[in-house]
mmCIF file of C-alpha atoms in Angstrom:
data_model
loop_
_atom_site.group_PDB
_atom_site.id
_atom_site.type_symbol
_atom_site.label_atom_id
_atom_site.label_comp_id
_atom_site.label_asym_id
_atom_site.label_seq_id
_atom_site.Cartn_x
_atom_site.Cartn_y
_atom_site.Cartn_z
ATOM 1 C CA UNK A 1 0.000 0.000 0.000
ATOM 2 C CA UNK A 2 1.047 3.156 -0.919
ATOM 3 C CA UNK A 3 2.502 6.110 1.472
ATOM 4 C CA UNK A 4 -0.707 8.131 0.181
ATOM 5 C CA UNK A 5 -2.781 5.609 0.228
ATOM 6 C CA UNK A 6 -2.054 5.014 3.920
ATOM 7 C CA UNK A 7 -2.659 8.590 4.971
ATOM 8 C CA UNK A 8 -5.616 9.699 6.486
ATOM 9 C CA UNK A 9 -7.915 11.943 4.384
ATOM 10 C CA UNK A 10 -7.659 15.435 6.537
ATOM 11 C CA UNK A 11 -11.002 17.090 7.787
ATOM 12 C CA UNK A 12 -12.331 20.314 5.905
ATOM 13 C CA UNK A 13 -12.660 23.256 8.157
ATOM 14 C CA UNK A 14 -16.588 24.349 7.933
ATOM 15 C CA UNK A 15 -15.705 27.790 6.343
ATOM 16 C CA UNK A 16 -19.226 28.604 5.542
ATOM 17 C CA UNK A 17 -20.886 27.816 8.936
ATOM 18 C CA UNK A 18 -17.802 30.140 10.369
ATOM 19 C CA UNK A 19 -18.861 32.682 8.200
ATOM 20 C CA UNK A 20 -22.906 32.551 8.974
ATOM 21 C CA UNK A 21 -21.646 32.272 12.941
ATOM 22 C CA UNK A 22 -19.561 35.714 12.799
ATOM 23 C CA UNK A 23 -22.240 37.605 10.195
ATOM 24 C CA UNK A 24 -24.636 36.514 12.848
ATOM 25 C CA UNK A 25 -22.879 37.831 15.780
ATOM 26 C CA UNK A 26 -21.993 41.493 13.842
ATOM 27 C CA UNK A 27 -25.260 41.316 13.905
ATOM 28 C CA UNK A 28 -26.501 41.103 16.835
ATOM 29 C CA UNK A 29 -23.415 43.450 18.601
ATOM 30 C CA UNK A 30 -23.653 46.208 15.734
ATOM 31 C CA UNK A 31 -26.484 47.432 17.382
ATOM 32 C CA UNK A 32 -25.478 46.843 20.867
ATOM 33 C CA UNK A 33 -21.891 48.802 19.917
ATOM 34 C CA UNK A 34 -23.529 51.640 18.356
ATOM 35 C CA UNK A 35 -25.651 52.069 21.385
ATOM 36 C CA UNK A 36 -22.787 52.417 23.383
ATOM 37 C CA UNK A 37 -21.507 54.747 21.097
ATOM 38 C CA UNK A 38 -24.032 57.017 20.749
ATOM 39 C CA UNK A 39 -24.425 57.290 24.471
ATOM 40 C CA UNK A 40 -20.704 59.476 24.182
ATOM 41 C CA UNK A 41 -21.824 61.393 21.414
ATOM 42 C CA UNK A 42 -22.537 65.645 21.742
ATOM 43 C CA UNK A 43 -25.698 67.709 21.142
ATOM 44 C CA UNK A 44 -26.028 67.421 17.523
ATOM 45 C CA UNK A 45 -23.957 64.642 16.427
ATOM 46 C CA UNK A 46 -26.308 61.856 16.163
ATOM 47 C CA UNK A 47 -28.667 61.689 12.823
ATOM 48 C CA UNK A 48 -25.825 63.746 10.764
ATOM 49 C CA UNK A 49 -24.688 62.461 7.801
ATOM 50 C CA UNK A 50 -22.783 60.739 6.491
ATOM 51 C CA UNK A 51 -23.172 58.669 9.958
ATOM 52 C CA UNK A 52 -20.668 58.416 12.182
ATOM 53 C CA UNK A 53 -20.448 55.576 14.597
ATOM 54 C CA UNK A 54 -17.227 57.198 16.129
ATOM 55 C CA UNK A 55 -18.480 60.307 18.623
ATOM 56 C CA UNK A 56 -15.839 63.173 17.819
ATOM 57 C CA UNK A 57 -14.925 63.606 21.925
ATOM 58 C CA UNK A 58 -15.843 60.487 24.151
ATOM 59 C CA UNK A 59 -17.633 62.436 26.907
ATOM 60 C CA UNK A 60 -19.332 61.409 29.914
ATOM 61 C CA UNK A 61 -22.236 64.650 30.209
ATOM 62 C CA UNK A 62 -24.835 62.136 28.137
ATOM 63 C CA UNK A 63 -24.403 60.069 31.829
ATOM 64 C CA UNK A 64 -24.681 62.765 34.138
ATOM 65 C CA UNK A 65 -27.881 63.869 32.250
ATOM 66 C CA UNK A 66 -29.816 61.029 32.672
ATOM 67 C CA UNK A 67 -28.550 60.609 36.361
ATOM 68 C CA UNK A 68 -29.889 64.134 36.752
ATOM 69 C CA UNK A 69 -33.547 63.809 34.882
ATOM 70 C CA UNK A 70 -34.227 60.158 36.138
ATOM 71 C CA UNK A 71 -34.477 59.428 39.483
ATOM 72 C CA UNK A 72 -32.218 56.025 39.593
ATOM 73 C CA UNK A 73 -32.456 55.416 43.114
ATOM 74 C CA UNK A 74 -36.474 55.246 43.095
ATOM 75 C CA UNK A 75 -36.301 53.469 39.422
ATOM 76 C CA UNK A 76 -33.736 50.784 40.585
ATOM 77 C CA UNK A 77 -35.347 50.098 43.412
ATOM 78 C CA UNK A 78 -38.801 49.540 41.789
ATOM 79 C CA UNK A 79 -36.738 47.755 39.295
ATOM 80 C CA UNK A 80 -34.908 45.340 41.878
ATOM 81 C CA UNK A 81 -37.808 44.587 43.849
ATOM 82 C CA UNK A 82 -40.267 43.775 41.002
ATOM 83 C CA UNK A 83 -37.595 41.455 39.113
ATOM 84 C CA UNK A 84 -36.331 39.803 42.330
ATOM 85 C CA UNK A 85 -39.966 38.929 43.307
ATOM 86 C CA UNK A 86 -41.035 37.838 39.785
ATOM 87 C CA UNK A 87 -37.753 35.579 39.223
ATOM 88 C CA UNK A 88 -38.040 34.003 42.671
ATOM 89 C CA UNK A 89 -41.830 33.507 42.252
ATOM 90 C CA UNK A 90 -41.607 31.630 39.427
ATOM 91 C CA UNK A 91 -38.913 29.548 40.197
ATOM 92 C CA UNK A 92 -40.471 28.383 43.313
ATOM 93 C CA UNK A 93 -43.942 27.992 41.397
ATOM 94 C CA UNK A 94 -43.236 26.306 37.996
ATOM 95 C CA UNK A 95 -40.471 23.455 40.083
ATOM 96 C CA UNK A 96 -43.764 22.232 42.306
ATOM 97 C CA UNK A 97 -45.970 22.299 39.492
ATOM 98 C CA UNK A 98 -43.358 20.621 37.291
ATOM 99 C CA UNK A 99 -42.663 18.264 39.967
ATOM 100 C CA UNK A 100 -46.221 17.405 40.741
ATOM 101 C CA UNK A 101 -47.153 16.946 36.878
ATOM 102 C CA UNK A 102 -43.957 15.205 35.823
ATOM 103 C CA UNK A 103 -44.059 12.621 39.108
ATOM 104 C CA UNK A 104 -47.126 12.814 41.103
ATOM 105 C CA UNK A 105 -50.134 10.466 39.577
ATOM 106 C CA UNK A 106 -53.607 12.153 40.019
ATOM 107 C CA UNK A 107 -56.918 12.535 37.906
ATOM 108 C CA UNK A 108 -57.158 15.539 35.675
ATOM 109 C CA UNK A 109 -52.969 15.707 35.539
ATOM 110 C CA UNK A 110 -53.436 15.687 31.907
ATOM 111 C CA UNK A 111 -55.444 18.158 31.495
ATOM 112 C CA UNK A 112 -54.183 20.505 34.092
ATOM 113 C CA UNK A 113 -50.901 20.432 31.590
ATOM 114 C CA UNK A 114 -53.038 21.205 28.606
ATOM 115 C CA UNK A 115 -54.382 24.161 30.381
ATOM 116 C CA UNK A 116 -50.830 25.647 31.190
ATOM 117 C CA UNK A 117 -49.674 25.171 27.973
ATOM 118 C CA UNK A 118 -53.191 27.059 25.852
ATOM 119 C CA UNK A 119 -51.763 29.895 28.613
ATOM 120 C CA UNK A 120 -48.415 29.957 26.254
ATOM 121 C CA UNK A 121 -50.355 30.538 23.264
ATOM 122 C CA UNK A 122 -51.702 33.817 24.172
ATOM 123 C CA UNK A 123 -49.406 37.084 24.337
ATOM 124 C CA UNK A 124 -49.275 38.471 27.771
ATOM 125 C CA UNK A 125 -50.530 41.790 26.724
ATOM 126 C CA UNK A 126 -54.010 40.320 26.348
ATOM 127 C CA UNK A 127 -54.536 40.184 29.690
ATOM 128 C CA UNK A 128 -52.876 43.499 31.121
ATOM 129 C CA UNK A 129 -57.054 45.262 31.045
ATOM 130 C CA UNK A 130 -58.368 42.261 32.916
ATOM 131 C CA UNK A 131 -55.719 42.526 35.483
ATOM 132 C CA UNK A 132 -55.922 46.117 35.679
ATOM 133 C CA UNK A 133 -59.364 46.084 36.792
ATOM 134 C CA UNK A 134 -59.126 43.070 39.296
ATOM 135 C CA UNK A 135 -56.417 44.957 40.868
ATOM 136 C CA UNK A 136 -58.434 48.310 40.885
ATOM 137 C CA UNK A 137 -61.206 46.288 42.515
ATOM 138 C CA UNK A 138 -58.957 44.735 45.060
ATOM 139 C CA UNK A 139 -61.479 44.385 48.340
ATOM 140 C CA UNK A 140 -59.902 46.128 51.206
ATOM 141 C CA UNK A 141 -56.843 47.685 49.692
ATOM 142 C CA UNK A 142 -55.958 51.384 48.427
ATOM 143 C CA UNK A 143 -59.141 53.138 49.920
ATOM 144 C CA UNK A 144 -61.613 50.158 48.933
ATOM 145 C CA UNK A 145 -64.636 49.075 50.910
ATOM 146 C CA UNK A 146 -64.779 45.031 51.259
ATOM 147 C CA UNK A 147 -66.835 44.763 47.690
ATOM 148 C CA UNK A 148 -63.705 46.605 45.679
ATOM 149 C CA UNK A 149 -65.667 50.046 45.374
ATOM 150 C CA UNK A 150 -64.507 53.531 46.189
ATOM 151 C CA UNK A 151 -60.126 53.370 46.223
ATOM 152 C CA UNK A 152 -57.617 52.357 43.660
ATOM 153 C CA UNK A 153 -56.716 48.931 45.031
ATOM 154 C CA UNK A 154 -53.956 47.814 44.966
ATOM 155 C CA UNK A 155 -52.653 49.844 41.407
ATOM 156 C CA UNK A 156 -50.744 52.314 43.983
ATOM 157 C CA UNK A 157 -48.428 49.213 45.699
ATOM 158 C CA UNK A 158 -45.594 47.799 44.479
ATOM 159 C CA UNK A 159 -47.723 44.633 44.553
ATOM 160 C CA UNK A 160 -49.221 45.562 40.872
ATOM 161 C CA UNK A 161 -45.708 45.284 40.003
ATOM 162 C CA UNK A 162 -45.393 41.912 40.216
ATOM 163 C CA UNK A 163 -48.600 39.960 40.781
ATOM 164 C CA UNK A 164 -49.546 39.459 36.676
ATOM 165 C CA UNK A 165 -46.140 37.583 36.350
ATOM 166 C CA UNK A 166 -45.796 35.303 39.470
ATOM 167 C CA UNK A 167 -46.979 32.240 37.419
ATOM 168 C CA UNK A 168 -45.411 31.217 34.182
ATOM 169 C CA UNK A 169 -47.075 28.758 32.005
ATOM 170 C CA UNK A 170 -43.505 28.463 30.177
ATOM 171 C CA UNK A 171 -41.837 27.869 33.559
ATOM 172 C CA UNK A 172 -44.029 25.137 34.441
ATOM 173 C CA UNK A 173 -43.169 23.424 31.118
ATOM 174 C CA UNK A 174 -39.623 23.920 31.415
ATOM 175 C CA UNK A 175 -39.335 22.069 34.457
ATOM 176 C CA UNK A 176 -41.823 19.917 34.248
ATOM 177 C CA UNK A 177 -40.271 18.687 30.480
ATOM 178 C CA UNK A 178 -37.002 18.078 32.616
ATOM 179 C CA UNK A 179 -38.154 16.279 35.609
ATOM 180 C CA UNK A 180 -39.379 13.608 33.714
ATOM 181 C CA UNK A 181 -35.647 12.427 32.535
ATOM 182 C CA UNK A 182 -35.632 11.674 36.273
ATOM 183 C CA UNK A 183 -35.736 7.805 37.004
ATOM 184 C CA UNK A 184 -38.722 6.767 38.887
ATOM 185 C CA UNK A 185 -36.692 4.164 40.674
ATOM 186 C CA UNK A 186 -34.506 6.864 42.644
ATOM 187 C CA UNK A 187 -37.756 8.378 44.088
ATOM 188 C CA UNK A 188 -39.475 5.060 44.690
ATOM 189 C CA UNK A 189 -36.382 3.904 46.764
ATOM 190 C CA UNK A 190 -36.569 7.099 48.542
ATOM 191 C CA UNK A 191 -40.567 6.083 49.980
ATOM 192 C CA UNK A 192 -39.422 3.017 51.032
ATOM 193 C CA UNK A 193 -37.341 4.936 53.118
ATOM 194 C CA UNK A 194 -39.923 7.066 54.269
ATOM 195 C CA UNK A 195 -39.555 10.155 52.638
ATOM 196 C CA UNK A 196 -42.460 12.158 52.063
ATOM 197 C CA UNK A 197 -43.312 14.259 48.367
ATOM 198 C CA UNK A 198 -42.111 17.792 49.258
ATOM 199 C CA UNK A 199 -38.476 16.040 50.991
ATOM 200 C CA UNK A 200 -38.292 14.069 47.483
ATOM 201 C CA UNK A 201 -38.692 17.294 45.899
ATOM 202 C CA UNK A 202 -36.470 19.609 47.988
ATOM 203 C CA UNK A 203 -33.621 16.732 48.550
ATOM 204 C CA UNK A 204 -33.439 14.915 45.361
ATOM 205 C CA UNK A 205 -35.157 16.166 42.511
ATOM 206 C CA UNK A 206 -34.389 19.900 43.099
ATOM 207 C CA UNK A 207 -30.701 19.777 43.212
ATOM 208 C CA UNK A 208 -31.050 17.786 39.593
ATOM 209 C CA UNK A 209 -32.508 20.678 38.221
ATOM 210 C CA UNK A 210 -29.890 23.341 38.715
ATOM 211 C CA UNK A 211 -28.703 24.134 35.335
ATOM 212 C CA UNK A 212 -32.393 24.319 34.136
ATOM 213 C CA UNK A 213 -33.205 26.112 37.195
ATOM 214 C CA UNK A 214 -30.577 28.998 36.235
ATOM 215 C CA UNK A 215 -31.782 29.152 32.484
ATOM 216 C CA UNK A 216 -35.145 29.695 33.396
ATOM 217 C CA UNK A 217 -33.624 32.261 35.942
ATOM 218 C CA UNK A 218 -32.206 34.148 33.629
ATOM 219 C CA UNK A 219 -35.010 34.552 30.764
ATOM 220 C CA UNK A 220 -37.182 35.785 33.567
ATOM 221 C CA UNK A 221 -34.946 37.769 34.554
ATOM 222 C CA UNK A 222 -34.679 39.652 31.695
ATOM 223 C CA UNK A 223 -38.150 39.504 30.952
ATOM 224 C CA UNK A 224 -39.009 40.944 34.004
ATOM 225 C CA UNK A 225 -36.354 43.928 34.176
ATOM 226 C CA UNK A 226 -37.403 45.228 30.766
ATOM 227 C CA UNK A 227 -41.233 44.829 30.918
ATOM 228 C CA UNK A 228 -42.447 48.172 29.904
ATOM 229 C CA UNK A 229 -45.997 47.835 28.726
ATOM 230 C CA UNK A 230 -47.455 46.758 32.539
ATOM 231 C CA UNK A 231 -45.218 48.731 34.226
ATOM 232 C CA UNK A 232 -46.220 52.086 32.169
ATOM 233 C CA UNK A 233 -49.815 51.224 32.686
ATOM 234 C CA UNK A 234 -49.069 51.209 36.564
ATOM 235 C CA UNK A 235 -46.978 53.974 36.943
ATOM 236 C CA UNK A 236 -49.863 56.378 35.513
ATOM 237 C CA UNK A 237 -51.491 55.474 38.484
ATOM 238 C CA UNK A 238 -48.556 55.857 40.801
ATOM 239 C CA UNK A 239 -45.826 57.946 39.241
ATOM 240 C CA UNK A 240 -43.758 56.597 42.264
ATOM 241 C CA UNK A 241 -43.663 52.880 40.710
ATOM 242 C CA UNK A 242 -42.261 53.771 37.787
ATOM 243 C CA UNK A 243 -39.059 51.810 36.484
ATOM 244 C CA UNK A 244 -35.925 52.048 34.213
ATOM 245 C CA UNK A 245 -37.586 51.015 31.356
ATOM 246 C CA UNK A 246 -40.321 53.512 31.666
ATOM 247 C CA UNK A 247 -38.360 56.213 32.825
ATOM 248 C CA UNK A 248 -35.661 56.254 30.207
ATOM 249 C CA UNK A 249 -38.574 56.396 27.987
ATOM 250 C CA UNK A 250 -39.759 59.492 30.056
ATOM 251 C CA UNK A 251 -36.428 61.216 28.909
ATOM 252 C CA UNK A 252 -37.827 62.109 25.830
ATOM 253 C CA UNK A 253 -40.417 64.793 27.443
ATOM 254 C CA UNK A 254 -37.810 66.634 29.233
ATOM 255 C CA UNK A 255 -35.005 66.767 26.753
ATOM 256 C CA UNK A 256 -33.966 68.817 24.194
ATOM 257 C CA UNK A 257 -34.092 66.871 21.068
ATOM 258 C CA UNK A 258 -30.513 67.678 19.951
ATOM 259 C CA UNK A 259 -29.714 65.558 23.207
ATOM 260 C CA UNK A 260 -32.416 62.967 23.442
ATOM 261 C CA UNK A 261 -31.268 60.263 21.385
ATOM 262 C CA UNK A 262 -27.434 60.213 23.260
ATOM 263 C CA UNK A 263 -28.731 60.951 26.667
ATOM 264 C CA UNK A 264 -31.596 57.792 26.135
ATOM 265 C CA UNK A 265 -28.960 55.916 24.796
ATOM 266 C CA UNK A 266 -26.664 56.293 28.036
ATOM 267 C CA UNK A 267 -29.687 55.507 30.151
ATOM 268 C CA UNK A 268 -29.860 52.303 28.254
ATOM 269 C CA UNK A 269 -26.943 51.367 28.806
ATOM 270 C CA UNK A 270 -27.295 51.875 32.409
ATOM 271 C CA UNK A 271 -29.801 49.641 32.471
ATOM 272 C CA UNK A 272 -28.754 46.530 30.463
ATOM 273 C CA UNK A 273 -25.731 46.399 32.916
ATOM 274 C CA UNK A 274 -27.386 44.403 35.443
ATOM 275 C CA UNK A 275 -28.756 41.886 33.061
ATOM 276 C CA UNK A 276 -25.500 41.750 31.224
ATOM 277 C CA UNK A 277 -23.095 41.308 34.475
ATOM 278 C CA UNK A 278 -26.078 38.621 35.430
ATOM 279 C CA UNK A 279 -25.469 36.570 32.345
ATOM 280 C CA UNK A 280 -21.598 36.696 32.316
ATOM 281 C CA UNK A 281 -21.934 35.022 36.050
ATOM 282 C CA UNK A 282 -24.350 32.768 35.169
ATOM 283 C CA UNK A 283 -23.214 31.754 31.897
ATOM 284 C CA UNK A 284 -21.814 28.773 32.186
ATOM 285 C CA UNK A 285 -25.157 27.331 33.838
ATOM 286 C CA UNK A 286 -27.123 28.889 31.324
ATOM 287 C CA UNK A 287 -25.857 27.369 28.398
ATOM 288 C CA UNK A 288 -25.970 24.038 30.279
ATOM 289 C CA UNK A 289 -29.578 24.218 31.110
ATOM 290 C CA UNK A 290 -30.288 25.403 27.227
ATOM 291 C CA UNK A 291 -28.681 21.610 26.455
ATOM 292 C CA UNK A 292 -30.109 19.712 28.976
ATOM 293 C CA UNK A 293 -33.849 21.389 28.410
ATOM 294 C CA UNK A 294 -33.685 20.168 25.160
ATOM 295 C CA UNK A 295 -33.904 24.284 23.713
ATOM 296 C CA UNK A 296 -31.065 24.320 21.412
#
């Protein structure tokens, strides 16, 4: 056999899926660098053209601004609270109701499941009127009379916040899809030693769903911190419960429009740091879970 024949064929590099991977992530950072960009920019240099994505003098005034027309302490706070609650909430909600629909035998199981996934089919938005009004009508809170009549309920607390979101149908899926790759036999062995359902849970079945546990962390997490939509609809009933989102928004009433777009822009980034120092910590859990959930 020949020297040739007895070499091994080498392995083509996968040029063209390199080249899709890096047009996809100038994609996604382009506007993420130009953001940060912009938020260094003077009055009048954004919108000129030709554009620019250099500012001519890196300058930190577009910061100071927003610090000085938002006020950060009051928005990050609102902020903190509502997306720590919301995150934590649904973490501890969608791993019993996975764990009871993925392990526990009971009539209607099926069904129950079919019910929280019609709730993923609908956009959240649908529902903001209807919980408006319950919450308006809250008995006993915000001036109310025990039938909901004559207050604002609770629309003025930070409760309105957070009480659409403490339930997520997608949650529930999430863990309950990943539970089930748990062998019966480990949880049957555990009865016979007398464990009861919520020590199975909390010793054996929770600790096996870490990496899922931070994914679905995270998404909420974001979710959560840049919800606008609810959190506008709240804060026109209670300025005072307004959050980053809604108040870099707000920036656009008070400044002059040479200055808006760089001033908004430093805002945002001021904002997306949380989220973004999050996800760097987290990461390596994150794109475990993604795996092991069976989302890639």
């Amino acid at each position: 056999m020949s020297r040739s024949a007895r070499r091994r064929p080498g392995r083509r590099r996968p040029w063209g899926s390199y080249a899709v991977v890096v047009a996809g992530a100038a994609l996604t950072l382009v506007p993420f660098l130009d953001m940060l960009l912009t938020s260094f920019k003077g009055p009048g240099e954004y919108g000129k053209l030709p554009y620019r994505f250099l500012p001519q003098a890196f300058d930190l005034s577009n910061y100071r601004a927003a610090m000085e027309q938002l006020n950060l302490p009051l928005l990050f706070r609102n902020s903190v609270i509502a997306t720590a609650v919301i995150t934590g909430s649904i973490l501890v909600t969608s791993a019993l109701a996975g764990y009871a629909l993925a392990k526990l035998h009971f009539p209607g199981r099926e069904v129950i499941f079919r019910l929280v996934l019609s709730t993923m089919m609908f956009p959240p938005f649908l529902f903001f009127i209807p919980h408006f009004l319950i919450l308006v009508h809250w008995p006993g809170a915000g001036g109310n009379d025990l039938l909901g009549r004559g207050g604002a309920g609770l629309t003025v607390s930070l409760a309105a916040l957070v009480m659409p979101f403490l339930v997520s149908g997608f949650g529930i899926f999430l863990m309950r899809q990943f539970m089930i790759s748990i062998p019966d036999e480990l949880l049957e062995a555990a009865r016979i030693d007398g464990a009861g359902e919520f020590a199975l849970w909390w010793r054996i079945v929770l600790p096996q769903t870490k990496p899922v546990a931070v994914t679905l962390a995270l998404l909420t997490f974001v979710n959560a911190w840049n919800e606008y939509i609810w959190a506008l609809l709240i804060s026109t009933a209670n300025p005072r419960l307004m959050t980053l989102p809604v108040g870099i928004q707000m920036l656009q009433s008070y400044l002059d429009p040479d200055r808006m777009v760089p001033v908004m822009m430093a805002g945002l980034v001021l904002s997306i740091l949380p989220v973004l120092l999050l996800f760097l910590l987290l990461q390596k859990h994150y794109l475990r879970g993604v795996m092991l959930s069976g989302l890639k």
